[in-house]
Short mmCIF file of C-alpha atoms and ligand atoms in Angstrom, two decimals:
data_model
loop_
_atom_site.label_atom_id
_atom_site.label_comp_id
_atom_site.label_asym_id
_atom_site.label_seq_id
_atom_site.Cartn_x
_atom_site.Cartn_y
_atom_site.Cartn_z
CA UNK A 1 -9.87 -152.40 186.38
CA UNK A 2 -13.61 -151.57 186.89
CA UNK A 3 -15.94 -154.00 185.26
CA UNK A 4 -19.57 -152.98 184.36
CA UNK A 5 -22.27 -154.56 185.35
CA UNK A 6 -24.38 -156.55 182.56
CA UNK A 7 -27.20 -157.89 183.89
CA UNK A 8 -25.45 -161.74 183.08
CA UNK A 9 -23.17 -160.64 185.52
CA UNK A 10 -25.28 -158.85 188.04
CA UNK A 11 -26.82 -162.41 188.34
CA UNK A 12 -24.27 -164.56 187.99
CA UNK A 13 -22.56 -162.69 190.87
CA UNK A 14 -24.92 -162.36 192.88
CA UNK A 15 -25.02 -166.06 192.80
CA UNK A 16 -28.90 -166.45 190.57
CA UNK A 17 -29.07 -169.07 188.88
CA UNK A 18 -31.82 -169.83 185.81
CA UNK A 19 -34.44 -168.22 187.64
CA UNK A 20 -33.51 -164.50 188.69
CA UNK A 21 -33.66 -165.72 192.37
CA UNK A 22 -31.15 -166.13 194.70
CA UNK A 23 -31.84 -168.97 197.26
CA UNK A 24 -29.03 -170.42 198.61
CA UNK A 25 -28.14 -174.19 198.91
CA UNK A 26 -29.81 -175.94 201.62
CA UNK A 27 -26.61 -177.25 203.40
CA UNK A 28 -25.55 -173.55 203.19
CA UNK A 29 -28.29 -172.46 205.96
CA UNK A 30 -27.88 -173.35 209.46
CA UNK A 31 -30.90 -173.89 211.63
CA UNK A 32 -33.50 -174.18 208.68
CA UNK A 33 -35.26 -178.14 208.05
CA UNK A 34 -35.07 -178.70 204.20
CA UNK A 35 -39.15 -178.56 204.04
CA UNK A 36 -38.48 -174.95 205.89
CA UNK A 37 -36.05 -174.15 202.48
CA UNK A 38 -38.48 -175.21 200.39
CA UNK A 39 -40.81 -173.57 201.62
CA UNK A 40 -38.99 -170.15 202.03
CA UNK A 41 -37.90 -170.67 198.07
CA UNK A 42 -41.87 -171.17 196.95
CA UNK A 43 -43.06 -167.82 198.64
CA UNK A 44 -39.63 -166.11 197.00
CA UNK A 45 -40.74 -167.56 193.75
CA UNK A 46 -44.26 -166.17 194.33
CA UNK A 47 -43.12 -162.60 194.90
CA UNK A 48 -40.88 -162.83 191.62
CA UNK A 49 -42.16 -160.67 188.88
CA UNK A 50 -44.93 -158.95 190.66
CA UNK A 51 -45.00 -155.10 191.33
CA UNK A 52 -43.39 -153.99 194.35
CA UNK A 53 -46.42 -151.81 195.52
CA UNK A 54 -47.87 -155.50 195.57
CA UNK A 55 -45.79 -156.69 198.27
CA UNK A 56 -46.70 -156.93 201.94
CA UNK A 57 -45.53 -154.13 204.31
CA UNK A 58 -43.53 -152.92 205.79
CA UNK A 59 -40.50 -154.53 203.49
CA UNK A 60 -37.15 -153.20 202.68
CA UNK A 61 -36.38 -153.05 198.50
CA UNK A 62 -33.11 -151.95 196.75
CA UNK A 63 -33.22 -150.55 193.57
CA UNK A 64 -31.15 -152.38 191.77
CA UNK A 65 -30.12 -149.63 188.74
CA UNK A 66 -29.00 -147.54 191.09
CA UNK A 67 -27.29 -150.29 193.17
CA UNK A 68 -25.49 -151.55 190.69
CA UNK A 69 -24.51 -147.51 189.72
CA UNK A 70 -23.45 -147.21 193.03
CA UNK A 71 -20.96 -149.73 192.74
CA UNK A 72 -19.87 -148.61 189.78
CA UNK A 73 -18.97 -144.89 190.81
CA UNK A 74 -17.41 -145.97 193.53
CA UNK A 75 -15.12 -148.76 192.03
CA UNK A 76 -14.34 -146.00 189.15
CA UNK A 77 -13.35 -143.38 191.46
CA UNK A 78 -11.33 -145.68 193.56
CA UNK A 79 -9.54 -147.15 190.80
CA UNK A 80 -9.18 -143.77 189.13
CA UNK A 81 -7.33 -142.67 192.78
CA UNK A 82 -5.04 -146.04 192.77
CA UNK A 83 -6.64 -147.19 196.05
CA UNK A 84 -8.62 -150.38 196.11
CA UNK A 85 -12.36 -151.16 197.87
CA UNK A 86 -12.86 -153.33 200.45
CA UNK A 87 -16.66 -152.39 201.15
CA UNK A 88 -18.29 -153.21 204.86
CA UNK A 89 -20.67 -155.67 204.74
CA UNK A 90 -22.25 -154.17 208.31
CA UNK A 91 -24.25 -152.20 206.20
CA UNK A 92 -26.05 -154.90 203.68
CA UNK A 93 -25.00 -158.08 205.68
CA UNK A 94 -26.31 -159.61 202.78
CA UNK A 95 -24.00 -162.29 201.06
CA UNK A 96 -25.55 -161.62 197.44
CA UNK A 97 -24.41 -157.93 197.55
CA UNK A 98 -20.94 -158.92 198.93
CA UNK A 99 -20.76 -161.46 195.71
CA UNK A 100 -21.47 -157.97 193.37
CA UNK A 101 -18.89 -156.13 195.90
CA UNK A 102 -16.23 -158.67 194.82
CA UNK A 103 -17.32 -159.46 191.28
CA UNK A 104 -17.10 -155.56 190.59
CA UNK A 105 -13.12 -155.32 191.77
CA UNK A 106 -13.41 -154.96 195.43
CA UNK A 107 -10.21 -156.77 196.63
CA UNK A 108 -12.32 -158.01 199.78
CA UNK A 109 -15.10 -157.30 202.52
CA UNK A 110 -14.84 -155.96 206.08
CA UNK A 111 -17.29 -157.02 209.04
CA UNK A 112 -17.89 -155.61 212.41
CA UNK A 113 -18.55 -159.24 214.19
CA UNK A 114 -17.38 -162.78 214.33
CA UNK A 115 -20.88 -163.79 213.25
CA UNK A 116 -20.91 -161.67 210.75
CA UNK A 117 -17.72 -162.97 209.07
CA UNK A 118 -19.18 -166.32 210.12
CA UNK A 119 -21.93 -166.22 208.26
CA UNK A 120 -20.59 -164.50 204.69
CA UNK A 121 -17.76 -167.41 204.71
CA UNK A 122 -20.66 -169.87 205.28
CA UNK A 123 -22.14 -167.85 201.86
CA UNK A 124 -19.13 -168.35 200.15
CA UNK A 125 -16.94 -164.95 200.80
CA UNK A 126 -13.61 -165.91 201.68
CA UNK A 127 -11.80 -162.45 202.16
CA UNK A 128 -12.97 -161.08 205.14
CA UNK A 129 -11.37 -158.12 207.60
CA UNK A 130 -12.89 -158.21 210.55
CA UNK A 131 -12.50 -154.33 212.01
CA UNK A 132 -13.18 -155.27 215.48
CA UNK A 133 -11.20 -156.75 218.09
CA UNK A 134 -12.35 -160.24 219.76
CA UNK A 135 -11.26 -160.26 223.06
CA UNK A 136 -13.18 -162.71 225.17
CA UNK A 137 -11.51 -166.21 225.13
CA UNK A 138 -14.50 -167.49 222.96
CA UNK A 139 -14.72 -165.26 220.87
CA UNK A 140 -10.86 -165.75 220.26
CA UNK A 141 -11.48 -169.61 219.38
CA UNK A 142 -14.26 -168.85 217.32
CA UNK A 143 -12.08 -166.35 215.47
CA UNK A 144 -9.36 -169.29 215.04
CA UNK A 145 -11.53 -171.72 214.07
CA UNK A 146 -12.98 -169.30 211.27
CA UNK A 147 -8.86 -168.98 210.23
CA UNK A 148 -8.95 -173.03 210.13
CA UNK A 149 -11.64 -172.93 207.92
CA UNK A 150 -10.94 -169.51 205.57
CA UNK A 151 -7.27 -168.45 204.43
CA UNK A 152 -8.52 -165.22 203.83
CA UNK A 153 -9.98 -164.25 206.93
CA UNK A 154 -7.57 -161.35 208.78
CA UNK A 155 -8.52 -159.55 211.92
CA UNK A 156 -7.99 -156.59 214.03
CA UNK A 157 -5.96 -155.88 217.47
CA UNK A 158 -4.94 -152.60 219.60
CA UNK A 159 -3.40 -154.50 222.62
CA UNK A 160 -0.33 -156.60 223.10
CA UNK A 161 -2.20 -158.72 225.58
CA UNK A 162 -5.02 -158.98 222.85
CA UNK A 163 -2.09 -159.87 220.02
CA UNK A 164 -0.74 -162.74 222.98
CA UNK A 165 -4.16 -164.14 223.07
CA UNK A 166 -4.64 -164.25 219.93
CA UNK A 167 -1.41 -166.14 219.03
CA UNK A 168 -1.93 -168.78 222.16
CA UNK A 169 -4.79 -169.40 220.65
CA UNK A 170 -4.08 -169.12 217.02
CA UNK A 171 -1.26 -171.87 218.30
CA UNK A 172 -3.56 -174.14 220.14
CA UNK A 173 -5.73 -174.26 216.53
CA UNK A 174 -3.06 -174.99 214.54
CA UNK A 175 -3.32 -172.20 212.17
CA UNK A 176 -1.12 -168.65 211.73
CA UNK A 177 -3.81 -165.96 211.96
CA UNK A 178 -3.06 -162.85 209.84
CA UNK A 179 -3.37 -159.60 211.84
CA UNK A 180 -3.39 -155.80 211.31
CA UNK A 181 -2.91 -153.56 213.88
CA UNK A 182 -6.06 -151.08 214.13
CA UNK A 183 -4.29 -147.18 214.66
CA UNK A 184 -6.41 -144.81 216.69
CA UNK A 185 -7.50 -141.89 214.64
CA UNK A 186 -7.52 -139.46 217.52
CA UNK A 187 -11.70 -140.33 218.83
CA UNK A 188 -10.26 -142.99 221.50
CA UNK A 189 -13.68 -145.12 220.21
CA UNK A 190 -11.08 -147.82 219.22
CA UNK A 191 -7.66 -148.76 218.49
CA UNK A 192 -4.07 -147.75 219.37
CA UNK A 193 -2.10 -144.79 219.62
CA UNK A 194 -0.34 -144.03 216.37
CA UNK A 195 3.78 -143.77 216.26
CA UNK A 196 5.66 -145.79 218.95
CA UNK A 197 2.87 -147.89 220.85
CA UNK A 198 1.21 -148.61 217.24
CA UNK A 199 5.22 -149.79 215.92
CA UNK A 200 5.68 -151.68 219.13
CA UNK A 201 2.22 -153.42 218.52
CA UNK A 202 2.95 -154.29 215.24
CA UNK A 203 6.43 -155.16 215.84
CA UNK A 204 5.36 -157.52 218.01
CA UNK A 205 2.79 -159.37 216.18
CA UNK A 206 5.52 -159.72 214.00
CA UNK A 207 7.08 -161.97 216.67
CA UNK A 208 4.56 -163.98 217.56
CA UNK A 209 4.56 -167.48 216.78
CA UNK A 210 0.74 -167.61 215.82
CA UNK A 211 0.23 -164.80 214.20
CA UNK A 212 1.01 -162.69 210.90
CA UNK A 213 1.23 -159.09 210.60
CA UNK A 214 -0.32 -158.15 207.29
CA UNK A 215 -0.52 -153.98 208.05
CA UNK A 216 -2.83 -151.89 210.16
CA UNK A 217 -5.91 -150.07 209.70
CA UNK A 218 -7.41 -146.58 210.86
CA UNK A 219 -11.08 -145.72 210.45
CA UNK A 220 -12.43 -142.00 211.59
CA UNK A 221 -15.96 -142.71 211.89
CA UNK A 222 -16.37 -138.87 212.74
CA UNK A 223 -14.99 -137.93 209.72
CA UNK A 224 -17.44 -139.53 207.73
CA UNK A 225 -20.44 -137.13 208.26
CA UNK A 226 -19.01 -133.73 208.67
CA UNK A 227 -20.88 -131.35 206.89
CA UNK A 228 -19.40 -129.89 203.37
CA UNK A 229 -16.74 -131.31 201.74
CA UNK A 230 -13.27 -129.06 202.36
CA UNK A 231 -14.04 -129.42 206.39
CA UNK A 232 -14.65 -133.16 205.37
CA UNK A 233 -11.54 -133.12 203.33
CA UNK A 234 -9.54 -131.38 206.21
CA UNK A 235 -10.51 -133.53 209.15
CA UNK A 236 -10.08 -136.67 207.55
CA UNK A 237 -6.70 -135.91 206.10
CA UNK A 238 -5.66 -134.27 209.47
CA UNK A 239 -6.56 -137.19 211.09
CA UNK A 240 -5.12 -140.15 208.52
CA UNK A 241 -1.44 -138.46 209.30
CA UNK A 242 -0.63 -140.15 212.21
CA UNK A 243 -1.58 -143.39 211.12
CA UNK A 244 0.10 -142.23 207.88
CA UNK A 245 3.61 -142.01 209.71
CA UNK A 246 2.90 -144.96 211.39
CA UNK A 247 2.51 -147.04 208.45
CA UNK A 248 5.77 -145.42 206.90
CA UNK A 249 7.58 -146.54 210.32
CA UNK A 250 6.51 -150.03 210.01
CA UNK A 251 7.63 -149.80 206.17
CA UNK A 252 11.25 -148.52 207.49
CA UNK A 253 11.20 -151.40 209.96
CA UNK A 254 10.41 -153.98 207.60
CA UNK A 255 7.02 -155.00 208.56
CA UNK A 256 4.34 -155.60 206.31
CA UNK A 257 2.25 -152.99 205.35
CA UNK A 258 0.26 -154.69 202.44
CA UNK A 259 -2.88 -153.47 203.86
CA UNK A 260 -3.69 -149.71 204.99
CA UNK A 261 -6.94 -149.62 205.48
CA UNK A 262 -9.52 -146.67 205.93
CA UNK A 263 -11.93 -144.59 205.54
CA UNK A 264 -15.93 -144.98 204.28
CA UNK A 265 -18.58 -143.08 202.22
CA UNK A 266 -18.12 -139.98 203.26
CA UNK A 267 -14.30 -139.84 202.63
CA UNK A 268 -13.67 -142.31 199.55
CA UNK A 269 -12.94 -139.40 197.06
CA UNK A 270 -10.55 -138.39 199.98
CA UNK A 271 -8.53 -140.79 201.78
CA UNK A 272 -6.55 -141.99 198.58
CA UNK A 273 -4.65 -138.50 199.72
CA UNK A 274 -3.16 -140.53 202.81
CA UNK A 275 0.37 -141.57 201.83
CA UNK A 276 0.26 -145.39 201.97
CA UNK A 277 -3.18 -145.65 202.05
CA UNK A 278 -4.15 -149.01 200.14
CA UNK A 279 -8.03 -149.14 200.50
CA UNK A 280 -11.54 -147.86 201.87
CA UNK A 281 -13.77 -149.64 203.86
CA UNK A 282 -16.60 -148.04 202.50
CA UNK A 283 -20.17 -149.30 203.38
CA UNK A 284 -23.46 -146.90 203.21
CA UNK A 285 -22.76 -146.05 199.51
CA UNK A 286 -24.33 -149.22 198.21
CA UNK A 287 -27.63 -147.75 199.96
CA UNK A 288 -27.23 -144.32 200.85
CA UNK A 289 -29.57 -142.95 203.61
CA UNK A 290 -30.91 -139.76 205.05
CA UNK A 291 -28.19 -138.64 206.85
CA UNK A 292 -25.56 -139.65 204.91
CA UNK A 293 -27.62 -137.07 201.87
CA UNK A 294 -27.26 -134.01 204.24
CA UNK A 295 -23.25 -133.95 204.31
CA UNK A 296 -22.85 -132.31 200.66
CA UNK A 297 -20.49 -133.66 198.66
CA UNK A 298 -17.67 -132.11 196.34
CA UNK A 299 -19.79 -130.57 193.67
CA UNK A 300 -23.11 -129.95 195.47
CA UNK A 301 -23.00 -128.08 198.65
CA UNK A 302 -26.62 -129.10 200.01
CA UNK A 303 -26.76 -132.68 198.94
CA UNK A 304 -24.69 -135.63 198.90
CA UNK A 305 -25.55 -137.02 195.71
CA UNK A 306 -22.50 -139.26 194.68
CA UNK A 307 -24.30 -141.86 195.10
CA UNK A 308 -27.92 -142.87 194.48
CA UNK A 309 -30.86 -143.50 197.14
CA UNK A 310 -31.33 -147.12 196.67
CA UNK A 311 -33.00 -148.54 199.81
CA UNK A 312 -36.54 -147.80 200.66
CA UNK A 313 -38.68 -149.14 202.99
CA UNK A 314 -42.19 -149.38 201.53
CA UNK A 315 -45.45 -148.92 204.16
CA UNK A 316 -49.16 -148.64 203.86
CA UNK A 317 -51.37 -146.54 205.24
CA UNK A 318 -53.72 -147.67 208.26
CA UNK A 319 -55.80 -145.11 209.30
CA UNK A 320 -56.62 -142.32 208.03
CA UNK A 321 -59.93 -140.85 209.03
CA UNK A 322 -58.41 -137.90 211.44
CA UNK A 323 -57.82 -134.66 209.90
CA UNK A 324 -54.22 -133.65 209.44
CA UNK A 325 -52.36 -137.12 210.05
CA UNK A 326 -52.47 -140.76 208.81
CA UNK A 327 -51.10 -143.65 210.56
CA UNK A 328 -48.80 -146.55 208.48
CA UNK A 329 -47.73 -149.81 209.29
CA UNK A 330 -44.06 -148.87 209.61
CA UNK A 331 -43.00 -147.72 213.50
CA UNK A 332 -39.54 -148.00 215.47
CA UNK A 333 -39.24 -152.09 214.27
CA UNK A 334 -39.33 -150.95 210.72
CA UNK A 335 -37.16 -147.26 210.60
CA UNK A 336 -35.76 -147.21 214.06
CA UNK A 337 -35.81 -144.09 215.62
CA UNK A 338 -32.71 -142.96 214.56
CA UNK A 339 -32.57 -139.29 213.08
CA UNK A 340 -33.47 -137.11 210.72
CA UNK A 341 -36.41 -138.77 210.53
CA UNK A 342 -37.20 -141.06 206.89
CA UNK A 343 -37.99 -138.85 203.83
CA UNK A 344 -41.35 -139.77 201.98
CA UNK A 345 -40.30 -140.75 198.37
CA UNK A 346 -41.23 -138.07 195.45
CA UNK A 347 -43.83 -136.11 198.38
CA UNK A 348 -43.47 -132.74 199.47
CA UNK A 349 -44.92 -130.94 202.26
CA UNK A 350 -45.55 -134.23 203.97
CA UNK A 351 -43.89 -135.14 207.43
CA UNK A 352 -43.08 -139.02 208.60
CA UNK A 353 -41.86 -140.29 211.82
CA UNK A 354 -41.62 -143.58 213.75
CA UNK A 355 -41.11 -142.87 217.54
CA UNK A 356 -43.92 -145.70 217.93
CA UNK A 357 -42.83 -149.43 217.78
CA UNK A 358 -45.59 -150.29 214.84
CA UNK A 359 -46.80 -147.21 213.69
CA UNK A 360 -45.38 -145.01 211.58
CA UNK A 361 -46.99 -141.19 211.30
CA UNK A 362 -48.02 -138.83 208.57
CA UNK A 363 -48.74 -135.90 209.32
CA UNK A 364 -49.45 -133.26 206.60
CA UNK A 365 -48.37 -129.68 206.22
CA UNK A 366 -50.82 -126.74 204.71
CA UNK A 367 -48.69 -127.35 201.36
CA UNK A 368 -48.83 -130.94 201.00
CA UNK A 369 -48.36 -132.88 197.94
CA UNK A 370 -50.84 -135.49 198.39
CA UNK A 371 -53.43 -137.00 201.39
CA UNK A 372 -53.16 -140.50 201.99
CA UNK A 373 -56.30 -143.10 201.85
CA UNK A 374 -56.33 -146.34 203.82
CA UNK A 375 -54.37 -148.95 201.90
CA UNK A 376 -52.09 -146.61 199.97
CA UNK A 377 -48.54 -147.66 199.99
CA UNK A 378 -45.63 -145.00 200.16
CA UNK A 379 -41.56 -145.29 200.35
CA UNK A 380 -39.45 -144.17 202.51
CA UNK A 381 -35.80 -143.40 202.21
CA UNK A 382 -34.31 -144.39 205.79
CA UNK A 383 -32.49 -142.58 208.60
CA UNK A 384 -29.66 -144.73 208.76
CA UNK A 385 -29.08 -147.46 206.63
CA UNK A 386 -27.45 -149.71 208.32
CA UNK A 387 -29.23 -150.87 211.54
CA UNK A 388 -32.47 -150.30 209.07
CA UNK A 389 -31.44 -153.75 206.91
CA UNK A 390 -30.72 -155.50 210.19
CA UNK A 391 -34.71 -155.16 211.12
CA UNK A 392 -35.12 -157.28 208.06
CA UNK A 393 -35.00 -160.95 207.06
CA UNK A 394 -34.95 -160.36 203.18
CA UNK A 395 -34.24 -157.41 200.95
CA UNK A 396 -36.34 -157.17 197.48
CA UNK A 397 -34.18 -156.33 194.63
CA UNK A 398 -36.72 -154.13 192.46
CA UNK A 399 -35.92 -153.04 188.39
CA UNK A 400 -38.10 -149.91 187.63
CA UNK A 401 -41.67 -151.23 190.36
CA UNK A 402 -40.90 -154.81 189.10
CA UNK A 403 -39.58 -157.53 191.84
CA UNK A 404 -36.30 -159.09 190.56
CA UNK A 405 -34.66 -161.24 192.42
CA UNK A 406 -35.44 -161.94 196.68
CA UNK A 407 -31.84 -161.67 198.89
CA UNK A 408 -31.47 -163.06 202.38
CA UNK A 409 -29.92 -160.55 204.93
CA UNK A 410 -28.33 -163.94 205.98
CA UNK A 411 -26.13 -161.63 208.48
CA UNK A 412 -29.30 -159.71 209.92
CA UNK A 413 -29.14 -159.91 213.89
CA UNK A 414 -25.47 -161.54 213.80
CA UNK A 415 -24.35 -158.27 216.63
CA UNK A 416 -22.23 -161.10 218.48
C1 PLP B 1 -14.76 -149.74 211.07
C2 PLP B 1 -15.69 -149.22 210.02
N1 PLP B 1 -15.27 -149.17 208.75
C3 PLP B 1 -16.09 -148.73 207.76
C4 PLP B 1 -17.39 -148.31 208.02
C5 PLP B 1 -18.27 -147.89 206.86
O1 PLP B 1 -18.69 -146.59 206.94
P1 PLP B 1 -19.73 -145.93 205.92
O2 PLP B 1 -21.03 -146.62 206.07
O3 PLP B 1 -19.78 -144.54 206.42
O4 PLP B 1 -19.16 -146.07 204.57
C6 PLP B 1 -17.86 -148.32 209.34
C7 PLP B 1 -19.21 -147.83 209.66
O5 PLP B 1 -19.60 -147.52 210.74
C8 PLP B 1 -16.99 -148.81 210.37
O6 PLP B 1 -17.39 -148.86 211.65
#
């Protein structure tokens, strides 16, 4: 059942204490000296209760109303479809937001990377999917030694020499790792074919020694951003069926199927149509982003506007003594250059990109909304969320222009 989100909860979960900031235990943090801690917890403190148009640029903020909305719809609409959430923490790799993610009814979170799941367990998340095959030998022992350590932790495989690996090594740690076979959609980016080599797979994890089959998974990452919603609906659907048989094969043959996972923003309002389908692995929907709000959603052809913009990247203005233009302090390291290009908060008429590693640049149409001075601050609603918050070492949490609470992206630059 969905719970809301009081604000006792929001901070409770989230892991605040008294004060409404999260700083987590010393012995929590690899690599930081306690007088580094204590310092890093004095300058949180000072940015506390100030505006956000105080703070220096270029930062990342998350609005947390529309956050905490965010998870709302979506654990509604997921409930309301008897499928569960089991939200990818690639997108925030933030602990505090995986705390909300779980407090909220999602029966677990997903990550990309070893050191990504490394670091949320260290935080205190102890259901974690990993989506990605490990298939170097240390990467394999890493993965065990996470097992050791966290009951919940379950990962992905597409190879029987992978799933023999895995089990040598799952052997060799003393632990029984739980598995689920990942089922090719039909892109070839990852996973196995669906129907006989995905049954064989899985019938043969269920054999191993070291292992424990605990279902498959299937993620069509091209679904996710087709434009309009029936070819959305259509593709993803199309594609799910295959893994869809597959799962009722492995059902028929007595294998666990406890998890079927799939899916992500684009297609959570979709994929409960799979037969079997258990949960989505939804991530951007916390945040939403640029291109994610040009797919249209169900009721609103132009727009995707199920959920809310909440991340922003705020940036002041440099320079801005040459006609037509104005240069900002947020380039390439701040937005990326991934495309379309940000989207200047509440502005029209009013251009932004950041092909330059520092710079960010304004340049004005004949319509435009405002001009810029030198020291003005403006938001920006990102490109892409994702590799966005992994440019950052902390995320502001902001309630109407007011600072809240100060969250470090403890998983920012774990890509191993
Ligand atoms: C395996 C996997 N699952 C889920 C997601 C989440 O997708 P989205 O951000 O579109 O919700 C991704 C994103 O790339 C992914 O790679």
């Amino acid at each position: 059942m969905t719970q809301s989100l009081s604000r006792r909860l929001f901070l409770h979960a989230a892991g605040a204490g008294a004060a409404s900031v999260w700083i987590p235990r010393p012995g929590n943090v690899k690599g930081y000296t306690a007088a580094e801690m204590r310092q890093r917890a004095v300058n949180d403190r000072l940015e506390v209760g100030i505006s956000k148009w105080d703070l220096d640029t270029p930062c990342l903020c998350v609005d947390l109303d529309r956050l905490e909305r965010n998870l709302d719809r979506m654990q509604t609409t997921v409930t309301r479809n008897g499928i569960a959430s089991r939200p990818h923490a690639k997108t925030h790799k933030c602990p505090a937001i995986a705390r909300l993610q779980l407090a909220t009814g999602s029966v677990g979170i997903c990550t990309a990377k070893i050191s990504e799941a490394e670091v949320m367990f260290e935080y205190g998340i102890e259901q974690v999917l990993m989506t990605t095959v490990n298939v170097t030998p240390r990467k394999i022992r890493r993965a065990m030694l996470l097992r050791k350590r966290c009951d919940g932790f379950t990962q992905a495989v597409d190879t029987a020499a992978n799933a023999r690996d895995l089990s040598a090594a799952a052997k060799e740690a003393g632990v029984v790792a739980d598995i689920v076979v990942d089922v090719d959609p039909g892109g070839h980016r990852t996973g196995i074919t669906a129907g006989g080599p995905a049954l064989e797979l899985a019938q043969l994890v269920d054999t191993m020694p070291g292992l424990r089959l605990r279902g498959l998974l299937c993620y069509d990452g091209g679904a996710q951003h087709v434009t309009g919603f029936d070819d959305r609906r259509r593709r993803a659907l199309t594609r799910l069926e295959a893994a869809a048989d597959t799962a009722a094969q492995m059902t028929r043959a007595g294998l666990d199927t406890g998890i079927f996972s799939g899916g992500g923003t684009g297609t959570y309002n979709i994929d409960h149509e799979t037969p079997g389908l258990t949960d989505v692995q939804v991530g951007s929907y916390v945040f939403m982003d640029a291109q994610y709000r040009a797919i249209g959603g169900k009721d609103s052809p132009d727009v995707y506007n199920d959920f809310e913009m909440a991340l922003t990247v705020l940036t002041t203005v440099l320079n801005a003594q040459y006609a037509g233009r104005a240069t900002t302090d947020a380039g390439a390291k701040a937005n990326t250059i991934n495309r379309p290009w940000p989207i200047v908060v509440g502005e029209t008429g009013i251009t932004f990109t950041s092909g330059s590693d520092e710079f960010g640049t304004i340049r004005y149409e004949a319509d435009a909304s405002r001009v810029y001075a030198v020291g003005d601050k403006l938001e920006l609603i990102v490109s892409h969320c994702d590799p966005v918050v992994n440019l950052y070492d902390q995320l502001y949490g902001v309630r109407g222009d007011v600072v809240e609470v100060v969250w470090p992206i403890a998983g920012r630059g774990k890509s191993i």
